[in-house]
Amino acid sequence: MATDTLLDGTHTVLTPEYVEFRFTLAGLYSRFLAWLLDSIIVLTVSLAVMMGLGVVMVAFPGLASALGIVVYFLVDWGYGITLETAWSGQTVGKRALSLRVIQESGVRIGFYHAALRNLARPVDRLPFFYLVGGVAALVSGSQQRLGDMLAGTIVVRERRLKVPSAINASGEEGLLADPLFVSRVKKLSTEERELVLTAALRREELKMEARLRLFATLGARLQDALAMEKPDHLSDEKWTLLVAAALLPPKAARGSPPPRARALGSSR
């Protein structure tokens, strides 16, 4: 962890296979800039809504201030919860600064996590300018404000990882042209998909022992999940990379298909 928490630190996720994946935490400065941009958008939308409710405000002038506060908080909560759910942990400000909210386990957030962290914002903002949230982030080991602690989330910097050439390859094994294989891969759970893609993208960061252990476990897990046996000539890593390739958008000319993988329990 960086000693200066205003700068980016790191968050380490240890998989059940005892393999470490490291994420770069977003520092307070970049998070402040993202919040500032989002706040401008929220304020603009709130003012537009208030103008649309102008007739109500004229009819009930005593409620104008209270209505304005209610509208602002509803837009603020709705903006954060909706975008972070739809964009997998990003808002306009976070996307502009290449930041993303993820779970502490390293996987994407859903509506539940987005709702918890955003509903806690009024407390983090106390008494002004996110003082409570900022202090909490400074003393937190993973730079989490109270909302993040409640939701079990962290804010990280997105890394633009290059897709390995092994994934983009046409695939001499031909599994990528096998409808049975591709259809079963598409049915993998979100957690399984993210685990496969993360392992494929970050495999070069792992030491050889950890790399072999990770892909051996993933290879066995994928055979069970797909109900298909791994072809004998494929390593566990290559098998996993082919699954990752099938998860990516289809590309032209995958290559001609050799024999498909056998369904588990079938004769050899």
Short mmCIF file of C-alpha atoms in Angstrom, two decimals:
data_model
loop_
_atom_site.label_atom_id
_atom_site.label_comp_id
_atom_site.label_asym_id
_atom_site.label_seq_id
_atom_site.Cartn_x
_atom_site.Cartn_y
_atom_site.Cartn_z
CA MET A 1 0.00 0.00 0.00
CA ALA A 2 1.35 3.43 -0.88
CA THR A 3 2.32 5.51 2.13
CA ASP A 4 0.75 8.62 0.65
CA THR A 5 -2.93 7.77 0.44
CA LEU A 6 -3.61 10.80 -1.73
CA LEU A 7 -1.84 8.78 -4.42
CA ASP A 8 -2.85 5.44 -5.84
CA GLY A 9 -2.38 2.36 -3.67
CA THR A 10 -2.95 -1.30 -4.39
CA HIS A 11 -5.59 -3.83 -3.42
CA THR A 12 -4.69 -7.50 -3.52
CA VAL A 13 -7.25 -10.25 -4.08
CA LEU A 14 -6.27 -13.78 -3.10
CA THR A 15 -8.17 -16.43 -5.04
CA PRO A 16 -9.14 -19.80 -3.54
CA GLU A 17 -6.16 -21.18 -5.50
CA TYR A 18 -3.86 -18.83 -3.52
CA VAL A 19 -3.10 -16.74 -6.59
CA GLU A 20 -2.83 -12.98 -6.12
CA PHE A 21 -4.38 -10.38 -8.41
CA ARG A 22 -3.53 -6.75 -7.75
CA PHE A 23 -5.72 -3.76 -8.52
CA THR A 24 -4.56 -0.14 -8.52
CA LEU A 25 -6.69 1.89 -6.11
CA ALA A 26 -7.93 5.30 -7.19
CA GLY A 27 -6.42 8.11 -5.11
CA LEU A 28 -8.47 10.86 -3.47
CA TYR A 29 -7.43 13.41 -6.08
CA SER A 30 -8.74 11.45 -9.07
CA ARG A 31 -11.88 10.50 -7.16
CA PHE A 32 -12.46 14.18 -6.31
CA LEU A 33 -12.22 15.17 -9.98
CA ALA A 34 -14.65 12.41 -10.95
CA TRP A 35 -17.05 13.52 -8.20
CA LEU A 36 -16.76 17.15 -9.33
CA LEU A 37 -17.77 16.26 -12.89
CA ASP A 38 -20.63 14.08 -11.67
CA SER A 39 -21.80 16.84 -9.32
CA ILE A 40 -21.99 19.33 -12.19
CA ILE A 41 -24.11 16.87 -14.15
CA VAL A 42 -26.39 16.16 -11.16
CA LEU A 43 -26.82 19.88 -10.44
CA THR A 44 -27.63 20.60 -14.08
CA VAL A 45 -30.24 17.83 -14.22
CA SER A 46 -31.70 18.94 -10.88
CA LEU A 47 -32.09 22.51 -12.10
CA ALA A 48 -33.74 21.26 -15.28
CA VAL A 49 -36.20 19.20 -13.22
CA MET A 50 -36.92 22.19 -10.97
CA MET A 51 -37.62 24.35 -13.99
CA GLY A 52 -40.01 21.68 -15.20
CA LEU A 53 -41.78 21.86 -11.83
CA GLY A 54 -42.00 25.64 -12.03
CA VAL A 55 -45.79 25.63 -11.99
CA VAL A 56 -45.83 23.69 -8.70
CA MET A 57 -43.28 26.05 -7.17
CA VAL A 58 -45.34 29.08 -8.14
CA ALA A 59 -48.47 27.53 -6.66
CA PHE A 60 -46.69 26.56 -3.44
CA PRO A 61 -43.83 29.04 -2.94
CA GLY A 62 -43.26 27.92 0.65
CA LEU A 63 -42.32 24.45 -0.55
CA ALA A 64 -39.74 25.60 -3.08
CA SER A 65 -36.70 25.11 -0.86
CA ALA A 66 -37.82 21.74 0.46
CA LEU A 67 -38.77 20.56 -3.03
CA GLY A 68 -35.40 21.63 -4.37
CA ILE A 69 -33.55 19.58 -1.72
CA VAL A 70 -35.72 16.52 -2.35
CA VAL A 71 -35.27 16.75 -6.12
CA TYR A 72 -31.49 17.12 -5.77
CA PHE A 73 -31.12 14.05 -3.56
CA LEU A 74 -33.42 11.97 -5.74
CA VAL A 75 -31.48 12.90 -8.88
CA ASP A 76 -28.17 12.40 -7.10
CA TRP A 77 -29.11 8.94 -5.81
CA GLY A 78 -30.77 7.94 -9.06
CA TYR A 79 -27.80 9.10 -11.13
CA GLY A 80 -25.21 7.18 -9.12
CA ILE A 81 -27.23 4.01 -8.61
CA THR A 82 -28.47 3.80 -12.20
CA LEU A 83 -25.16 4.44 -13.94
CA GLU A 84 -23.01 2.35 -11.60
CA THR A 85 -25.42 -0.55 -12.09
CA ALA A 86 -25.74 -0.16 -15.87
CA TRP A 87 -22.06 0.64 -16.50
CA SER A 88 -20.59 -1.92 -14.10
CA GLY A 89 -19.33 0.55 -11.50
CA GLN A 90 -18.87 3.69 -13.56
CA THR A 91 -20.51 7.09 -13.82
CA VAL A 92 -19.71 9.77 -16.38
CA GLY A 93 -17.07 11.21 -14.05
CA LYS A 94 -15.50 7.84 -13.29
CA ARG A 95 -15.47 6.89 -16.95
CA ALA A 96 -13.77 10.19 -17.85
CA LEU A 97 -11.08 9.54 -15.20
CA SER A 98 -10.81 5.80 -16.02
CA LEU A 99 -12.07 4.75 -12.59
CA ARG A 100 -14.41 1.91 -11.68
CA VAL A 101 -16.13 0.63 -8.56
CA ILE A 102 -15.69 -3.10 -7.97
CA GLN A 103 -16.33 -5.48 -5.11
CA GLU A 104 -13.49 -6.15 -2.68
CA SER A 105 -13.31 -9.65 -4.16
CA GLY A 106 -12.36 -8.12 -7.53
CA VAL A 107 -15.62 -8.75 -9.42
CA ARG A 108 -18.08 -6.22 -10.79
CA ILE A 109 -20.76 -4.64 -8.64
CA GLY A 110 -24.51 -5.00 -9.05
CA PHE A 111 -27.57 -2.98 -8.06
CA TYR A 112 -27.25 -3.99 -4.40
CA HIS A 113 -23.71 -2.64 -4.04
CA ALA A 114 -24.42 0.51 -6.09
CA ALA A 115 -27.49 1.26 -3.98
CA LEU A 116 -25.71 0.80 -0.65
CA ARG A 117 -22.70 2.96 -1.47
CA ASN A 118 -24.82 5.75 -2.96
CA LEU A 119 -27.47 5.81 -0.25
CA ALA A 120 -24.66 6.35 2.28
CA ARG A 121 -23.42 9.49 0.49
CA PRO A 122 -25.29 11.98 2.75
CA VAL A 123 -23.32 10.66 5.74
CA ASP A 124 -20.01 10.71 3.85
CA ARG A 125 -20.67 14.34 2.86
CA LEU A 126 -20.96 15.54 6.45
CA PRO A 127 -20.33 18.21 7.48
CA PHE A 128 -19.31 19.49 4.01
CA PHE A 129 -17.27 18.45 0.94
CA TYR A 130 -17.10 14.77 1.90
CA LEU A 131 -15.11 15.46 5.07
CA VAL A 132 -16.36 12.30 6.80
CA GLY A 133 -15.87 10.22 3.68
CA GLY A 134 -12.43 11.69 3.03
CA VAL A 135 -11.21 11.01 6.56
CA ALA A 136 -12.60 7.48 6.35
CA ALA A 137 -10.74 6.93 3.06
CA LEU A 138 -7.50 8.27 4.55
CA VAL A 139 -7.57 5.87 7.49
CA SER A 140 -8.94 2.93 5.51
CA GLY A 141 -6.51 0.35 4.25
CA SER A 142 -8.20 0.36 0.83
CA GLN A 143 -9.17 4.05 0.62
CA GLN A 144 -12.85 3.34 1.25
CA ARG A 145 -15.36 5.95 2.32
CA LEU A 146 -18.15 4.81 4.65
CA GLY A 147 -20.39 3.91 1.71
CA ASP A 148 -17.69 1.65 0.30
CA MET A 149 -17.18 -0.04 3.66
CA LEU A 150 -20.92 -0.64 3.93
CA ALA A 151 -21.20 -2.04 0.40
CA GLY A 152 -17.89 -3.93 0.43
CA THR A 153 -16.59 -2.03 -2.58
CA ILE A 154 -13.42 -0.24 -3.67
CA VAL A 155 -12.67 2.28 -6.41
CA VAL A 156 -9.86 1.26 -8.75
CA ARG A 157 -8.09 2.61 -11.78
CA GLU A 158 -8.93 0.78 -14.99
CA ARG A 159 -5.98 -0.84 -16.62
CA ARG A 160 -6.00 -1.06 -20.38
CA LEU A 161 -4.70 -4.60 -20.69
CA LYS A 162 -3.86 -5.84 -24.15
CA VAL A 163 -5.78 -8.93 -25.18
CA PRO A 164 -3.21 -11.74 -25.46
CA SER A 165 -2.51 -12.91 -28.99
CA ALA A 166 -3.34 -16.43 -27.82
CA ILE A 167 -6.95 -15.32 -27.34
CA ASN A 168 -7.19 -13.54 -30.68
CA ALA A 169 -5.63 -16.43 -32.57
CA SER A 170 -7.80 -18.19 -35.10
CA GLY A 171 -7.67 -21.35 -33.01
CA GLU A 172 -6.25 -24.41 -34.69
CA GLU A 173 -8.24 -26.53 -32.22
CA GLY A 174 -11.45 -25.45 -33.92
CA LEU A 175 -13.46 -25.30 -30.71
CA LEU A 176 -14.29 -21.69 -31.47
CA ALA A 177 -16.23 -22.87 -34.51
CA ASP A 178 -18.04 -25.58 -32.55
CA PRO A 179 -21.63 -24.45 -31.76
CA LEU A 180 -21.85 -26.83 -28.79
CA PHE A 181 -18.72 -25.46 -27.18
CA VAL A 182 -19.62 -21.80 -27.81
CA SER A 183 -23.21 -22.20 -26.60
CA ARG A 184 -22.08 -23.79 -23.34
CA VAL A 185 -19.45 -21.11 -22.79
CA LYS A 186 -22.13 -18.42 -23.20
CA LYS A 187 -24.05 -20.04 -20.33
CA LEU A 188 -21.24 -19.58 -17.81
CA SER A 189 -22.12 -17.46 -14.80
CA THR A 190 -20.96 -13.85 -14.54
CA GLU A 191 -18.46 -14.82 -11.83
CA GLU A 192 -17.03 -17.62 -13.97
CA ARG A 193 -16.74 -15.35 -17.01
CA GLU A 194 -14.90 -12.66 -15.07
CA LEU A 195 -12.58 -15.22 -13.49
CA VAL A 196 -11.67 -16.66 -16.91
CA LEU A 197 -11.12 -13.27 -18.54
CA THR A 198 -9.12 -11.90 -15.59
CA ALA A 199 -6.88 -14.97 -15.59
CA ALA A 200 -6.38 -14.71 -19.35
CA LEU A 201 -5.54 -11.01 -19.28
CA ARG A 202 -3.23 -11.11 -16.25
CA ARG A 203 -1.55 -14.47 -16.66
CA GLU A 204 1.79 -12.89 -17.59
CA GLU A 205 1.86 -11.16 -14.19
CA LEU A 206 1.89 -14.48 -12.30
CA LYS A 207 4.87 -16.53 -11.27
CA MET A 208 5.06 -19.87 -13.04
CA GLU A 209 4.06 -21.95 -10.02
CA ALA A 210 1.02 -19.80 -9.29
CA ARG A 211 0.16 -19.69 -12.99
CA LEU A 212 0.19 -23.49 -13.34
CA ARG A 213 -1.85 -23.90 -10.15
CA LEU A 214 -4.44 -21.34 -11.23
CA PHE A 215 -5.00 -22.77 -14.70
CA ALA A 216 -5.06 -26.35 -13.43
CA THR A 217 -7.91 -25.39 -11.11
CA LEU A 218 -9.66 -23.34 -13.77
CA GLY A 219 -9.28 -26.11 -16.33
CA ALA A 220 -10.98 -28.64 -14.07
CA ARG A 221 -13.68 -26.16 -13.07
CA LEU A 222 -14.45 -25.33 -16.70
CA GLN A 223 -14.78 -28.98 -17.65
CA ASP A 224 -17.43 -29.35 -14.95
CA ALA A 225 -19.15 -26.07 -15.81
CA LEU A 226 -19.26 -26.84 -19.54
CA ALA A 227 -19.89 -30.57 -19.10
CA MET A 228 -17.18 -31.16 -21.70
CA GLU A 229 -13.83 -32.89 -21.49
CA LYS A 230 -10.71 -30.95 -22.35
CA PRO A 231 -9.06 -32.34 -25.49
CA ASP A 232 -5.98 -34.32 -24.49
CA HIS A 233 -3.62 -32.25 -26.62
CA LEU A 234 -4.60 -28.98 -24.89
CA SER A 235 -2.96 -27.69 -21.72
CA ASP A 236 -5.16 -26.32 -18.96
CA GLU A 237 -4.01 -22.81 -19.84
CA LYS A 238 -4.75 -23.17 -23.55
CA TRP A 239 -8.17 -24.68 -22.72
CA THR A 240 -8.95 -21.67 -20.52
CA LEU A 241 -7.76 -19.25 -23.20
CA LEU A 242 -10.10 -20.85 -25.73
CA VAL A 243 -12.99 -20.38 -23.32
CA ALA A 244 -11.93 -16.73 -22.93
CA ALA A 245 -11.83 -16.36 -26.73
CA ALA A 246 -15.37 -17.71 -26.99
CA LEU A 247 -16.50 -15.04 -24.51
CA LEU A 248 -15.18 -12.25 -26.72
CA PRO A 249 -17.19 -10.77 -29.60
CA PRO A 250 -17.04 -13.11 -32.62
CA LYS A 251 -14.37 -12.44 -35.20
CA ALA A 252 -14.32 -13.35 -38.84
CA ALA A 253 -12.52 -16.43 -40.07
CA ARG A 254 -12.02 -18.34 -36.87
CA GLY A 255 -10.55 -21.18 -38.92
CA SER A 256 -11.80 -24.61 -39.92
CA PRO A 257 -13.11 -26.83 -37.14
CA PRO A 258 -11.35 -29.98 -35.99
CA PRO A 259 -13.18 -32.50 -33.78
CA ARG A 260 -15.20 -31.01 -30.94
CA ALA A 261 -14.49 -31.59 -27.25
CA ARG A 262 -16.18 -34.67 -25.86
CA ALA A 263 -19.08 -34.33 -23.47
CA LEU A 264 -18.24 -35.53 -19.98
CA GLY A 265 -19.05 -39.18 -19.49
CA SER A 266 -18.97 -40.00 -23.20
CA SER A 267 -16.69 -42.67 -24.61
CA ARG A 268 -13.24 -41.71 -25.71
#
